[in-house]
Amino acid sequence: MSLFKPILMSVLLCVSVSAHTDSSAPPTIAVIKKDSLTQSDGSASSFSGSVLVTQLFPAKNPSRVSGGLVTFPPGARSAWHTHPLGQTLVITAGTGWVQEWDGKKQEMKAGDIVTIPPGVKHWHGAAATTSVSHIAIQEAVDGNNVQWMEKVTDEQYGN
Amino acid sequence: MSLFKPILMSVLLCVSVSAHTDSSAPPTIAVIKKDSLTQSDGSASSFSGSVLVTQLFPAKNPSRVSGGLVTFPPGARSAWHTHPLGQTLVITAGTGWVQEWDGKKQEMKAGDIVTIPPGVKHWHGAAATTSVSHIAIQEAVDGNNVQWMEKVTDEQYGN
């Protein structure tokens, strides 16, 4: 029996690899478990503070929409930026702020929805003393869904 | 002074109305408060059971993506359907099931992500003894983001 085991394993492995690389197989529904989602720190050039980004789903052709869960501790925020097709935030926890260029800070709380039109320069993040988490949903044009700009200064953030 | 007050008020009112109906004004960021979101019952032709649908955000040109929060009590589910550009579910609470035609039921739990490719016939909903809530995110083609089909029978649901 011990002689056949490696051969059997090799055959099974080949069948398995073949099944997974058959590009003619129709795409199927995938359930991605919470613990297998990818987390990363928001880059220092695009965020101020220790921002945690969990990628929920990438844009997969022919879809152009992607989503991520972003958590900001008190005082943390994005840099100024725009989105070519806009962005929607679904606030999932806490209280934060969103502000457009030449506009006033607006409060956003758990359960609220924030709609950001295409091309509107803005930032979003936590309030000064409370954390906030939101799902960010945006669509890409030619693979690009954001244009990053300068960081939000402490003076801009405090006003 | 009392003679001028109504005139002043009228002038201010006109200016205010004018400002809000100026279609040349650039679009601005809106925070939609949780309590002002629209809730409705899932239609009897598209759902089995008492399904609650909260519209989070509609597709607004040039965006084509919309989102809704859907809550299914135990045993409730959608009818069979497809999406022209696919759909992503972000499970926000509870435990439910998703199944594609000729496939097995898959469990989906709070925090999981479900990706449904374009054109794949499927249903999703609660498990038999637990409720589930999910955010559903989908893109439209020519204004249409779903093709509804027959209801899921008790036999199909129980298998």
Tab-separated table of C-alpha atoms in Angstrom:
chain	number	residue	atom	x	y	z
A	1	MET	CA	0.000	0.000	0.000
A	2	SER	CA	2.774	2.411	0.856
A	3	LEU	CA	4.047	2.212	-2.744
A	4	PHE	CA	0.726	3.372	-4.213
A	5	LYS	CA	0.050	6.158	-1.774
A	6	PRO	CA	2.428	8.707	-3.355
A	7	ILE	CA	1.102	7.856	-6.840
A	8	LEU	CA	-2.494	8.237	-5.683
A	9	MET	CA	-1.641	11.565	-4.014
A	10	SER	CA	0.032	12.808	-7.206
A	11	VAL	CA	-2.981	11.878	-9.306
A	12	LEU	CA	-5.359	13.564	-6.879
A	13	LEU	CA	-3.139	16.657	-6.801
A	14	CYS	CA	-3.113	16.865	-10.611
A	15	VAL	CA	-6.883	16.531	-10.774
A	16	SER	CA	-7.273	19.182	-8.095
A	17	VAL	CA	-4.881	21.648	-9.782
A	18	SER	CA	-6.542	21.008	-13.123
A	19	ALA	CA	-9.985	21.710	-11.692
A	20	HIS	CA	-8.839	25.003	-10.210
A	21	THR	CA	-7.073	26.246	-13.312
A	22	ASP	CA	-9.852	25.413	-15.774
A	23	SER	CA	-10.508	28.904	-17.131
A	24	SER	CA	-13.632	27.715	-18.948
A	25	ALA	CA	-15.386	26.964	-15.635
A	26	PRO	CA	-18.109	29.522	-14.912
A	27	PRO	CA	-17.387	31.894	-12.019
A	28	THR	CA	-19.102	30.962	-8.792
A	29	ILE	CA	-20.249	32.666	-5.635
A	30	ALA	CA	-17.538	33.073	-2.996
A	31	VAL	CA	-18.028	33.597	0.727
A	32	ILE	CA	-14.938	35.334	2.064
A	33	LYS	CA	-14.723	34.790	5.801
A	34	LYS	CA	-14.215	37.796	8.041
A	35	ASP	CA	-10.893	36.509	9.399
A	36	SER	CA	-9.379	36.119	5.932
A	37	LEU	CA	-9.905	39.739	4.870
A	38	THR	CA	-6.721	41.756	4.281
A	39	GLN	CA	-5.915	44.548	6.723
A	40	SER	CA	-3.278	47.239	6.300
A	41	ASP	CA	-2.276	50.586	7.756
A	42	GLY	CA	-3.364	53.668	5.828
A	43	SER	CA	-0.286	55.120	4.097
A	44	ALA	CA	1.400	58.077	5.786
A	45	SER	CA	1.107	60.129	2.601
A	46	SER	CA	-2.683	59.715	2.391
A	47	PHE	CA	-3.652	59.681	6.077
A	48	SER	CA	-2.786	61.425	9.333
A	49	GLY	CA	-2.793	59.151	12.392
A	50	SER	CA	-2.963	55.348	12.713
A	51	VAL	CA	-5.689	54.440	10.245
A	52	LEU	CA	-6.666	50.779	9.737
A	53	VAL	CA	-7.927	49.764	6.276
A	54	THR	CA	-9.665	46.413	5.689
A	55	GLN	CA	-10.164	45.610	2.021
A	56	LEU	CA	-13.703	44.218	1.720
A	57	PHE	CA	-13.833	43.700	-2.039
A	58	PRO	CA	-11.756	44.893	-5.023
A	59	ALA	CA	-13.246	45.995	-8.351
A	60	LYS	CA	-13.381	42.931	-10.578
A	61	ASN	CA	-14.074	43.499	-14.276
A	62	PRO	CA	-16.801	44.132	-15.533
A	63	SER	CA	-17.591	45.647	-12.122
A	64	ARG	CA	-15.798	48.895	-11.348
A	65	VAL	CA	-16.847	49.267	-7.690
A	66	SER	CA	-14.670	48.481	-4.680
A	67	GLY	CA	-15.252	48.680	-0.955
A	68	GLY	CA	-13.177	48.976	2.184
A	69	LEU	CA	-13.723	49.367	5.921
A	70	VAL	CA	-11.679	52.221	7.377
A	71	THR	CA	-11.217	52.900	11.096
A	72	PHE	CA	-9.861	56.220	12.362
A	73	PRO	CA	-8.871	56.763	16.028
A	74	PRO	CA	-9.633	60.211	17.507
A	75	GLY	CA	-7.876	62.954	15.529
A	76	ALA	CA	-6.979	60.719	12.562
A	77	ARG	CA	-8.155	61.703	9.074
A	78	SER	CA	-7.556	61.270	5.362
A	79	ALA	CA	-5.612	63.766	3.264
A	80	TRP	CA	-7.561	66.035	0.924
A	81	HIS	CA	-8.674	64.052	-2.134
A	82	THR	CA	-11.251	63.627	-4.900
A	83	HIS	CA	-12.950	60.617	-6.512
A	84	PRO	CA	-13.585	60.567	-10.288
A	85	LEU	CA	-17.051	58.980	-9.847
A	86	GLY	CA	-17.706	60.044	-6.264
A	87	GLN	CA	-17.838	57.969	-3.107
A	88	THR	CA	-20.387	56.817	-0.556
A	89	LEU	CA	-19.551	56.273	3.112
A	90	VAL	CA	-21.669	53.995	5.290
A	91	ILE	CA	-20.790	54.920	8.869
A	92	THR	CA	-20.639	51.700	10.896
A	93	ALA	CA	-19.424	52.934	14.303
A	94	GLY	CA	-18.554	56.085	16.225
A	95	THR	CA	-18.624	59.741	15.243
A	96	GLY	CA	-16.475	61.520	12.682
A	97	TRP	CA	-16.226	64.526	10.454
A	98	VAL	CA	-16.322	65.136	6.700
A	99	GLN	CA	-15.497	68.441	5.045
A	100	GLU	CA	-15.312	69.725	1.495
A	101	TRP	CA	-12.996	72.503	0.336
A	102	ASP	CA	-14.508	75.893	1.316
A	103	GLY	CA	-17.219	74.069	3.282
A	104	LYS	CA	-17.875	73.508	6.971
A	105	LYS	CA	-17.137	70.289	8.839
A	106	GLN	CA	-20.183	68.019	8.960
A	107	GLU	CA	-20.696	65.426	11.671
A	108	MET	CA	-21.274	61.812	10.601
A	109	LYS	CA	-22.446	59.177	13.076
A	110	ALA	CA	-23.026	55.397	13.081
A	111	GLY	CA	-25.862	54.575	10.672
A	112	ASP	CA	-25.506	57.757	8.605
A	113	ILE	CA	-24.729	57.787	4.872
A	114	VAL	CA	-22.351	60.327	3.315
A	115	THR	CA	-22.523	60.983	-0.426
A	116	ILE	CA	-19.509	62.654	-2.007
A	117	PRO	CA	-20.048	63.807	-5.623
A	118	PRO	CA	-17.433	63.261	-8.343
A	119	GLY	CA	-14.510	65.695	-8.248
A	120	VAL	CA	-15.382	67.356	-4.928
A	121	LYS	CA	-12.193	67.974	-2.931
A	122	HIS	CA	-12.713	66.768	0.638
A	123	TRP	CA	-11.385	64.863	3.641
A	124	HIS	CA	-13.047	62.560	6.158
A	125	GLY	CA	-11.973	61.034	9.417
A	126	ALA	CA	-12.557	60.830	13.145
A	127	ALA	CA	-13.699	63.710	15.309
A	128	ALA	CA	-11.132	65.150	17.724
A	129	THR	CA	-12.227	63.020	20.687
A	130	THR	CA	-14.097	60.076	19.125
A	131	SER	CA	-13.142	57.300	16.729
A	132	VAL	CA	-15.144	56.472	13.611
A	133	SER	CA	-15.413	53.497	11.255
A	134	HIS	CA	-16.976	53.587	7.813
A	135	ILE	CA	-17.366	51.419	4.761
A	136	ALA	CA	-16.123	53.394	1.728
A	137	ILE	CA	-17.628	52.509	-1.664
A	138	GLN	CA	-16.230	54.010	-4.878
A	139	GLU	CA	-16.028	53.304	-8.590
A	140	ALA	CA	-12.929	53.456	-10.777
A	141	VAL	CA	-12.304	55.148	-14.122
A	142	ASP	CA	-9.470	53.459	-16.032
A	143	GLY	CA	-8.582	51.608	-12.844
A	144	ASN	CA	-8.280	54.747	-10.720
A	145	ASN	CA	-10.773	55.643	-7.983
A	146	VAL	CA	-9.012	58.412	-6.060
A	147	GLN	CA	-6.782	61.457	-6.584
A	148	TRP	CA	-4.773	62.179	-3.442
A	149	MET	CA	-3.787	65.756	-2.590
A	150	GLU	CA	-2.127	67.565	0.334
A	151	LYS	CA	-2.590	66.514	3.962
A	152	VAL	CA	-5.131	68.198	6.223
A	153	THR	CA	-3.243	70.541	8.556
A	154	ASP	CA	-3.989	70.701	12.275
A	155	GLU	CA	-5.359	74.186	11.696
A	156	GLN	CA	-7.727	72.998	8.940
A	157	TYR	CA	-8.765	70.018	11.088
A	158	GLY	CA	-9.362	72.141	14.202
A	159	ASN	CA	-11.461	74.794	12.520
B	1	MET	CA	-39.830	99.230	11.216
B	2	SER	CA	-42.814	96.850	11.221
B	3	LEU	CA	-43.641	97.933	7.640
B	4	PHE	CA	-40.237	96.873	6.323
B	5	LYS	CA	-39.976	93.547	8.107
B	6	PRO	CA	-42.318	91.613	5.749
B	7	ILE	CA	-40.548	93.096	2.724
B	8	LEU	CA	-37.142	92.194	4.123
B	9	MET	CA	-38.363	88.669	4.880
B	10	SER	CA	-39.699	88.290	1.324
B	11	VAL	CA	-36.436	89.425	-0.176
B	12	LEU	CA	-34.476	87.033	2.037
B	13	LEU	CA	-36.854	84.199	1.160
B	14	CYS	CA	-36.446	84.850	-2.567
B	15	VAL	CA	-32.671	84.901	-2.259
B	16	SER	CA	-32.769	81.671	-0.265
B	17	VAL	CA	-35.073	79.851	-2.726
B	18	SER	CA	-32.993	81.124	-5.628
B	19	ALA	CA	-29.810	79.786	-4.043
B	20	HIS	CA	-31.318	76.329	-3.575
B	21	THR	CA	-32.728	76.045	-7.083
B	22	ASP	CA	-29.631	77.294	-8.882
B	23	SER	CA	-28.841	74.288	-11.055
B	24	SER	CA	-25.418	75.724	-11.906
B	25	ALA	CA	-24.322	75.373	-8.270
B	26	PRO	CA	-21.722	72.615	-7.840
B	27	PRO	CA	-22.934	69.484	-6.070
B	28	THR	CA	-21.923	69.226	-2.448
B	29	ILE	CA	-21.373	66.520	0.141
B	30	ALA	CA	-24.540	65.360	1.908
B	31	VAL	CA	-24.772	63.594	5.257
B	32	ILE	CA	-28.004	61.616	5.307
B	33	LYS	CA	-28.966	60.899	8.891
B	34	LYS	CA	-29.805	57.325	9.854
B	35	ASP	CA	-33.372	58.194	10.883
B	36	SER	CA	-34.186	59.770	7.514
B	37	LEU	CA	-33.331	56.693	5.412
B	38	THR	CA	-36.265	55.112	3.567
B	39	GLN	CA	-37.454	51.685	4.737
B	40	SER	CA	-39.857	49.387	2.918
B	41	ASP	CA	-41.013	45.780	2.949
B	42	GLY	CA	-39.472	43.480	0.361
B	43	SER	CA	-42.075	42.801	-2.338
B	44	ALA	CA	-43.959	39.493	-2.098
B	45	SER	CA	-42.964	38.617	-5.666
B	46	SER	CA	-39.238	38.971	-4.973
B	47	PHE	CA	-39.018	37.729	-1.373
B	48	SER	CA	-40.435	35.013	0.892
B	49	GLY	CA	-41.107	36.148	4.455
B	50	SER	CA	-41.130	39.604	6.052
B	51	VAL	CA	-38.024	41.205	4.625
B	52	LEU	CA	-37.087	44.785	5.562
B	53	VAL	CA	-35.216	46.864	2.975
B	54	THR	CA	-33.499	50.146	3.902
B	55	GLN	CA	-32.317	52.115	0.886
B	56	LEU	CA	-28.851	53.410	1.768
B	57	PHE	CA	-27.992	55.146	-1.503
B	58	PRO	CA	-29.388	55.093	-5.060
B	59	ALA	CA	-27.253	55.100	-8.199
B	60	LYS	CA	-26.778	58.736	-9.203
B	61	ASN	CA	-25.339	59.414	-12.650
B	62	PRO	CA	-22.417	59.151	-13.489
B	63	SER	CA	-22.251	56.555	-10.704
B	64	ARG	CA	-24.070	53.294	-11.425
B	65	VAL	CA	-23.742	51.691	-7.971
B	66	SER	CA	-26.503	51.497	-5.376
B	67	GLY	CA	-26.640	50.052	-1.877
B	68	GLY	CA	-29.301	48.787	0.501
B	69	LEU	CA	-29.467	47.153	3.923
B	70	VAL	CA	-31.658	44.048	3.903
B	71	THR	CA	-32.815	42.173	7.009
B	72	PHE	CA	-34.294	38.668	6.807
B	73	PRO	CA	-35.963	36.981	9.807
B	74	PRO	CA	-35.371	33.194	10.166
B	75	GLY	CA	-36.639	31.322	7.084
B	76	ALA	CA	-36.985	34.458	4.915
B	77	ARG	CA	-35.129	34.665	1.604
B	78	SER	CA	-34.995	36.326	-1.781
B	79	ALA	CA	-36.398	34.739	-4.940
B	80	TRP	CA	-33.935	33.329	-7.480
B	81	HIS	CA	-32.324	36.183	-9.413
B	82	THR	CA	-29.272	37.422	-11.305
B	83	HIS	CA	-27.402	40.730	-11.455
B	84	PRO	CA	-26.034	42.023	-14.777
B	85	LEU	CA	-22.778	43.267	-13.180
B	86	GLY	CA	-22.798	41.040	-10.102
B	87	GLN	CA	-23.379	41.931	-6.467
B	88	THR	CA	-21.413	42.074	-3.234
B	89	LEU	CA	-22.977	41.387	0.169
B	90	VAL	CA	-21.411	42.728	3.357
B	91	ILE	CA	-22.934	40.686	6.177
B	92	THR	CA	-23.610	43.045	9.072
B	93	ALA	CA	-25.418	40.793	11.580
B	94	GLY	CA	-26.537	37.208	12.130
B	95	THR	CA	-26.147	34.090	10.010
B	96	GLY	CA	-27.686	33.345	6.642
B	97	TRP	CA	-27.376	31.265	3.525
B	98	VAL	CA	-26.525	31.957	-0.119
B	99	GLN	CA	-26.904	29.413	-2.918
B	100	GLU	CA	-26.339	29.398	-6.654
B	101	TRP	CA	-28.283	27.245	-9.098
B	102	ASP	CA	-26.858	23.689	-9.038
B	103	GLY	CA	-24.679	24.641	-6.081
B	104	LYS	CA	-24.777	23.923	-2.356
B	105	LYS	CA	-25.964	26.363	0.277
B	106	GLN	CA	-23.096	28.363	1.754
B	107	GLU	CA	-23.204	29.876	5.220
B	108	MET	CA	-22.566	33.606	5.557
B	109	LYS	CA	-21.995	35.232	8.950
B	110	ALA	CA	-21.561	38.754	10.333
B	111	GLY	CA	-18.335	40.249	8.942
B	112	ASP	CA	-18.169	37.946	5.914
B	113	ILE	CA	-18.200	39.203	2.319
B	114	VAL	CA	-20.139	37.413	-0.441
B	115	THR	CA	-19.192	38.043	-4.074
B	116	ILE	CA	-21.778	37.091	-6.694
B	117	PRO	CA	-20.502	37.206	-10.298
B	118	PRO	CA	-22.561	38.710	-13.156
B	119	GLY	CA	-25.342	36.476	-14.440
B	120	VAL	CA	-25.074	33.773	-11.767
B	121	LYS	CA	-28.585	32.630	-10.759
B	122	HIS	CA	-28.813	32.564	-6.965
B	123	TRP	CA	-30.774	33.400	-3.824
B	124	HIS	CA	-29.744	34.669	-0.402
B	125	GLY	CA	-31.463	35.052	2.900
B	126	ALA	CA	-31.642	33.969	6.516
B	127	ALA	CA	-30.837	30.490	7.777
B	128	ALA	CA	-33.776	28.427	9.022
B	129	THR	CA	-33.366	29.412	12.671
B	130	THR	CA	-31.335	32.637	12.575
B	131	SER	CA	-31.897	36.087	11.108
B	132	VAL	CA	-29.354	37.839	8.910
B	133	SER	CA	-28.722	41.415	7.786
B	134	HIS	CA	-26.512	42.436	4.902
B	135	ILE	CA	-25.604	45.479	2.885
B	136	ALA	CA	-26.157	44.679	-0.812
B	137	ILE	CA	-24.038	46.600	-3.343
B	138	GLN	CA	-24.724	46.315	-7.068
B	139	GLU	CA	-24.236	48.222	-10.321
B	140	ALA	CA	-26.809	48.906	-12.983
B	141	VAL	CA	-26.729	48.451	-16.759
B	142	ASP	CA	-29.175	50.758	-18.524
B	143	GLY	CA	-30.742	51.482	-15.133
B	144	ASN	CA	-31.351	47.816	-14.294
B	145	ASN	CA	-29.411	45.991	-11.577
B	146	VAL	CA	-31.434	42.788	-11.080
B	147	GLN	CA	-33.400	40.176	-13.029
B	148	TRP	CA	-35.963	38.518	-10.761
B	149	MET	CA	-36.983	34.886	-11.356
B	150	GLU	CA	-39.098	32.262	-9.574
B	151	LYS	CA	-39.402	32.031	-5.806
B	152	VAL	CA	-37.294	29.601	-3.795
B	153	THR	CA	-39.517	26.675	-2.788
B	154	ASP	CA	-39.528	25.256	0.730
B	155	GLU	CA	-37.929	22.120	-0.684
B	156	GLN	CA	-35.112	24.088	-2.368
B	157	TYR	CA	-34.624	26.140	0.812
B	158	GLY	CA	-34.592	23.098	3.099
B	159	ASN	CA	-32.096	21.082	1.072
